[in-house]
Amino acid sequence: NAGVTQTPKFQVLKTGQSMTLQCAQDMNHNSMYWYRQDPGMGLRLIYYSASEGTTDKGEVPNGYNVSRLNKREFSLRLESAAPSQTSVYFCASSDIAGGYEQFFGPGTRLTVL
Amino acid sequence: QKEVEQNSGPLSVPEGAIASLNCTYSDRGSQSFFWYRQYSGKSPELIMSIYSNGDKEDGRFTAQLNKASQYVSLLIRDSQPSDSATYLCAVNEGKTSYDKVIFGPGTSLSVIP
């Protein structure tokens, strides 16, 4: 089992460019999450999906959109990147069967110039 | 605003000592509590989950929960240099949102050989 996978690992964008971060899990989890982590700020929830077909805003959703393509995949899109979106992005998944313990992907380090 | 706070670091302990990491939370409805370890440049990794008042032990790690005091702690016995990392406390968002958690800012632990 690969667990949670994310692509790409690194990305550099120019202000105004768009991109999609991909996430997939093979643990048959219902809930999936996108977080960003900035120095001194901890992990902040951008969006989450409680099940296939549903998404909900988290603490910092502005500038992002998400798609829960199916049970396995949850993508995060930046439509017009801004320097303030420079961060490390983590995808995670969990399920009630595991007490909602979250398992994280390796992260995407994004720099917006 | 629901909050999770952790003791400010960095925390330094000598090898073989007990490291004590503390976390307080504001939402009295929270039911699930998690400790994650994050090495520099890596993704968070679950160490312990605890759901009931009292102690839960797993090897050198003990999680302690006191819901009345809204306090959860992590003790690391016989600390090793490999325990040097940032430890994140996470608490679920009360009774209506079991699958969403709020992360604390983390405590950096350094174990000195």
CSV table of C-alpha atoms in Angstrom, one decimal:
chain,number,residue,atom,x,y,z
A,1,ASN,CA,0.0,0.0,0.0
A,2,ALA,CA,1.3,3.4,-1.0
A,3,GLY,CA,-0.9,5.2,1.6
A,4,VAL,CA,-1.3,8.9,0.6
A,5,THR,CA,0.5,10.1,-2.5
A,6,GLN,CA,0.9,13.7,-3.7
A,7,THR,CA,2.2,15.2,-6.9
A,8,PRO,CA,4.2,17.2,-7.6
A,9,LYS,CA,6.8,17.3,-4.8
A,10,PHE,CA,8.1,20.7,-5.7
A,11,GLN,CA,6.7,23.5,-7.9
A,12,VAL,CA,7.7,27.1,-8.7
A,13,LEU,CA,5.1,29.4,-10.2
A,14,LYS,CA,4.9,32.9,-11.3
A,15,THR,CA,2.3,35.2,-9.9
A,16,GLY,CA,-1.0,34.7,-11.8
A,17,GLN,CA,-0.2,31.2,-13.0
A,18,SER,CA,-2.5,28.3,-12.2
A,19,MET,CA,-1.8,24.8,-11.1
A,20,THR,CA,-3.5,21.7,-9.6
A,21,LEU,CA,-2.0,19.6,-6.8
A,22,GLN,CA,-3.0,16.0,-7.0
A,23,CYS,CA,-3.6,13.7,-4.1
A,24,ALA,CA,-4.6,10.0,-4.0
A,25,GLN,CA,-5.1,7.5,-1.2
A,26,ASP,CA,-5.4,3.7,-1.3
A,27,MET,CA,-6.8,3.1,2.2
A,28,ASN,CA,-10.4,3.3,1.3
A,29,HIS,CA,-10.9,6.4,3.5
A,30,ASN,CA,-14.0,8.5,3.2
A,31,SER,CA,-12.5,11.8,4.5
A,32,MET,CA,-9.8,13.7,2.8
A,33,TYR,CA,-8.1,17.0,3.6
A,34,TRP,CA,-5.8,19.7,2.2
A,35,TYR,CA,-3.6,21.7,4.6
A,36,ARG,CA,-1.0,24.3,4.3
A,37,GLN,CA,1.9,24.7,6.7
A,38,ASP,CA,3.8,27.9,7.1
A,39,PRO,CA,6.6,28.6,9.5
A,40,GLY,CA,5.2,29.4,13.0
A,41,MET,CA,1.6,28.9,11.8
A,42,GLY,CA,1.2,25.1,12.2
A,43,LEU,CA,-1.1,23.2,9.9
A,44,ARG,CA,-4.2,25.1,8.6
A,45,LEU,CA,-7.1,23.4,6.9
A,46,ILE,CA,-7.8,24.7,3.4
A,47,TYR,CA,-10.7,22.4,2.3
A,48,TYR,CA,-11.9,19.0,3.3
A,49,SER,CA,-14.2,16.3,1.9
A,50,ALA,CA,-16.2,14.1,4.2
A,51,SER,CA,-17.1,11.7,1.4
A,52,GLU,CA,-17.1,11.4,-2.4
A,53,GLY,CA,-19.1,14.2,-3.9
A,54,THR,CA,-18.9,16.6,-0.9
A,55,THR,CA,-16.5,19.3,-0.1
A,56,ASP,CA,-16.4,22.0,2.6
A,57,LYS,CA,-14.3,25.1,3.3
A,58,GLY,CA,-11.7,25.0,6.1
A,59,GLU,CA,-10.0,27.9,7.9
A,60,VAL,CA,-8.1,29.4,4.8
A,61,PRO,CA,-10.1,28.6,1.6
A,62,ASN,CA,-9.6,31.9,-0.3
A,63,GLY,CA,-7.7,31.5,-3.5
A,64,TYR,CA,-8.3,27.7,-3.7
A,65,ASN,CA,-10.7,25.3,-5.2
A,66,VAL,CA,-11.0,21.5,-4.8
A,67,SER,CA,-12.4,18.5,-6.5
A,68,ARG,CA,-13.2,15.2,-5.0
A,69,LEU,CA,-12.9,13.2,-8.2
A,70,ASN,CA,-13.8,9.9,-6.6
A,71,LYS,CA,-13.2,8.2,-3.3
A,72,ARG,CA,-9.5,7.9,-3.9
A,73,GLU,CA,-8.6,11.3,-5.3
A,74,PHE,CA,-8.9,14.9,-4.0
A,75,SER,CA,-7.3,17.7,-6.0
A,76,LEU,CA,-6.5,21.3,-5.0
A,77,ARG,CA,-6.4,24.0,-7.6
A,78,LEU,CA,-4.8,27.5,-7.5
A,79,GLU,CA,-6.5,29.5,-10.2
A,80,SER,CA,-4.3,32.6,-10.0
A,81,ALA,CA,-1.3,32.0,-7.7
A,82,ALA,CA,-0.1,34.8,-5.4
A,83,PRO,CA,3.1,35.0,-3.4
A,84,SER,CA,1.1,34.6,-0.2
A,85,GLN,CA,0.3,31.0,-1.3
A,86,THR,CA,4.0,30.1,-1.0
A,87,SER,CA,3.8,27.2,1.5
A,88,VAL,CA,4.1,23.5,2.0
A,89,TYR,CA,0.8,21.7,1.1
A,90,PHE,CA,-0.2,18.4,2.7
A,91,CYS,CA,-3.0,16.1,1.8
A,92,ALA,CA,-4.3,13.7,4.4
A,93,SER,CA,-7.1,11.1,4.7
A,94,SER,CA,-8.9,9.4,7.5
A,95,ASP,CA,-11.9,7.2,8.3
A,96,ILE,CA,-14.2,6.4,11.1
A,97,ALA,CA,-12.9,2.9,11.1
A,98,GLY,CA,-9.6,4.2,12.3
A,99,GLY,CA,-10.9,6.7,14.8
A,100,TYR,CA,-10.3,9.5,12.3
A,101,GLU,CA,-6.6,9.2,12.7
A,102,GLN,CA,-5.2,11.2,9.8
A,103,PHE,CA,-2.5,9.9,7.5
A,104,PHE,CA,-0.5,12.4,5.5
A,105,GLY,CA,1.1,12.5,2.1
A,106,PRO,CA,4.7,13.6,1.6
A,107,GLY,CA,3.8,17.2,0.8
A,108,THR,CA,4.2,19.7,-2.0
A,109,ARG,CA,6.6,22.6,-1.6
A,110,LEU,CA,5.2,25.5,-3.6
A,111,THR,CA,7.0,28.8,-4.3
A,112,VAL,CA,5.2,31.6,-6.0
A,113,LEU,CA,7.4,34.3,-7.3
B,1,GLN,CA,-12.6,30.7,17.7
B,2,LYS,CA,-11.6,27.2,18.7
B,3,GLU,CA,-8.0,27.0,19.7
B,4,VAL,CA,-5.3,24.4,20.5
B,5,GLU,CA,-2.3,25.6,22.3
B,6,GLN,CA,1.0,23.9,23.1
B,7,ASN,CA,3.9,24.8,25.4
B,8,SER,CA,6.3,27.0,23.6
B,9,GLY,CA,9.6,25.5,22.6
B,10,PRO,CA,12.1,24.7,21.8
B,11,LEU,CA,12.3,22.0,24.5
B,12,SER,CA,15.7,20.5,25.2
B,13,VAL,CA,16.2,17.3,27.2
B,14,PRO,CA,19.3,15.1,27.8
B,15,GLU,CA,19.3,11.6,26.3
B,16,GLY,CA,17.6,9.2,28.6
B,17,ALA,CA,15.4,11.8,30.3
B,18,ILE,CA,11.6,12.2,30.2
B,19,ALA,CA,10.3,14.7,27.7
B,20,SER,CA,6.9,16.3,28.7
B,21,LEU,CA,4.8,18.0,26.0
B,22,ASN,CA,1.6,19.8,26.9
B,23,CYS,CA,-1.5,20.8,25.0
B,24,THR,CA,-4.6,22.7,26.0
B,25,TYR,CA,-7.8,23.1,23.9
B,26,SER,CA,-10.8,25.4,24.1
B,27,ASP,CA,-13.7,23.3,22.8
B,28,ARG,CA,-15.3,21.3,25.6
B,29,GLY,CA,-17.1,19.2,23.1
B,30,SER,CA,-13.9,17.7,21.7
B,31,GLN,CA,-13.7,13.9,21.9
B,32,SER,CA,-10.6,12.8,19.9
B,33,PHE,CA,-7.1,13.8,20.6
B,34,PHE,CA,-4.0,13.1,18.6
B,35,TRP,CA,-0.2,13.5,18.8
B,36,TYR,CA,1.8,13.7,15.6
B,37,ARG,CA,5.6,13.8,15.2
B,38,GLN,CA,7.1,15.8,12.3
B,39,TYR,CA,10.7,15.6,11.4
B,40,SER,CA,12.2,18.7,9.6
B,41,GLY,CA,11.1,18.6,5.9
B,42,LYS,CA,8.8,15.6,6.4
B,43,SER,CA,5.1,15.1,6.8
B,44,PRO,CA,3.4,14.6,10.1
B,45,GLU,CA,3.3,11.1,11.4
B,46,LEU,CA,0.7,9.8,14.0
B,47,ILE,CA,2.2,8.7,17.3
B,48,MET,CA,-0.8,8.4,19.6
B,49,SER,CA,-4.5,8.8,19.7
B,50,ILE,CA,-6.5,9.0,22.9
B,51,TYR,CA,-10.3,9.3,23.4
B,52,SER,CA,-10.9,8.7,27.1
B,53,ASN,CA,-9.7,10.3,30.3
B,54,GLY,CA,-6.6,8.8,31.8
B,55,ASP,CA,-3.3,7.4,30.4
B,56,LYS,CA,-2.6,5.5,27.3
B,57,GLU,CA,0.8,3.9,26.9
B,58,ASP,CA,2.6,2.7,23.7
B,59,GLY,CA,6.2,1.7,24.2
B,60,ARG,CA,8.1,4.8,25.4
B,61,PHE,CA,5.2,7.1,24.8
B,62,THR,CA,2.3,7.9,27.2
B,63,ALA,CA,-0.6,10.1,26.3
B,64,GLN,CA,-2.6,11.6,29.2
B,65,LEU,CA,-6.0,13.2,28.8
B,66,ASN,CA,-8.0,15.3,31.3
B,67,LYS,CA,-11.2,16.5,29.7
B,68,ALA,CA,-12.3,18.5,32.8
B,69,SER,CA,-9.1,20.5,32.6
B,70,GLN,CA,-9.1,20.5,28.7
B,71,TYR,CA,-5.6,19.2,28.8
B,72,VAL,CA,-3.7,16.5,26.9
B,73,SER,CA,0.0,15.7,27.3
B,74,LEU,CA,2.6,13.4,25.8
B,75,LEU,CA,5.4,11.9,27.8
B,76,ILE,CA,8.4,10.4,26.1
B,77,ARG,CA,10.5,8.2,28.4
B,78,ASP,CA,14.1,7.4,27.8
B,79,SER,CA,14.4,10.1,25.2
B,80,GLN,CA,16.6,9.4,22.2
B,81,PRO,CA,18.3,11.7,19.8
B,82,SER,CA,15.9,10.2,17.1
B,83,ASP,CA,13.0,11.7,19.1
B,84,SER,CA,14.2,15.2,18.1
B,85,ALA,CA,11.4,16.6,16.0
B,86,THR,CA,8.4,18.9,16.2
B,87,TYR,CA,5.3,17.4,18.0
B,88,LEU,CA,1.9,18.5,17.0
B,89,CYS,CA,-1.2,18.2,19.1
B,90,ALA,CA,-4.5,17.8,17.2
B,91,VAL,CA,-8.1,18.0,18.7
B,92,ASN,CA,-11.3,17.3,16.8
B,93,GLU,CA,-13.8,20.1,16.3
B,94,GLY,CA,-16.3,19.2,19.0
B,95,LYS,CA,-19.3,16.9,18.9
B,96,THR,CA,-20.6,17.9,15.5
B,97,SER,CA,-17.4,17.4,13.5
B,98,TYR,CA,-15.6,14.2,14.4
B,99,ASP,CA,-13.5,14.0,11.3
B,100,LYS,CA,-12.1,17.6,11.4
B,101,VAL,CA,-9.3,18.5,13.7
B,102,ILE,CA,-7.5,21.6,14.8
B,103,PHE,CA,-3.7,21.5,15.0
B,104,GLY,CA,-1.7,23.3,17.6
B,105,PRO,CA,1.4,25.2,16.5
B,106,GLY,CA,3.7,22.4,17.6
B,107,THR,CA,6.6,22.1,20.1
B,108,SER,CA,10.1,21.5,18.9
B,109,LEU,CA,12.0,18.9,20.9
B,110,SER,CA,15.7,18.5,20.9
B,111,VAL,CA,17.3,15.5,22.7
B,112,ILE,CA,20.9,16.1,23.5
B,113,PRO,CA,23.3,13.1,23.4
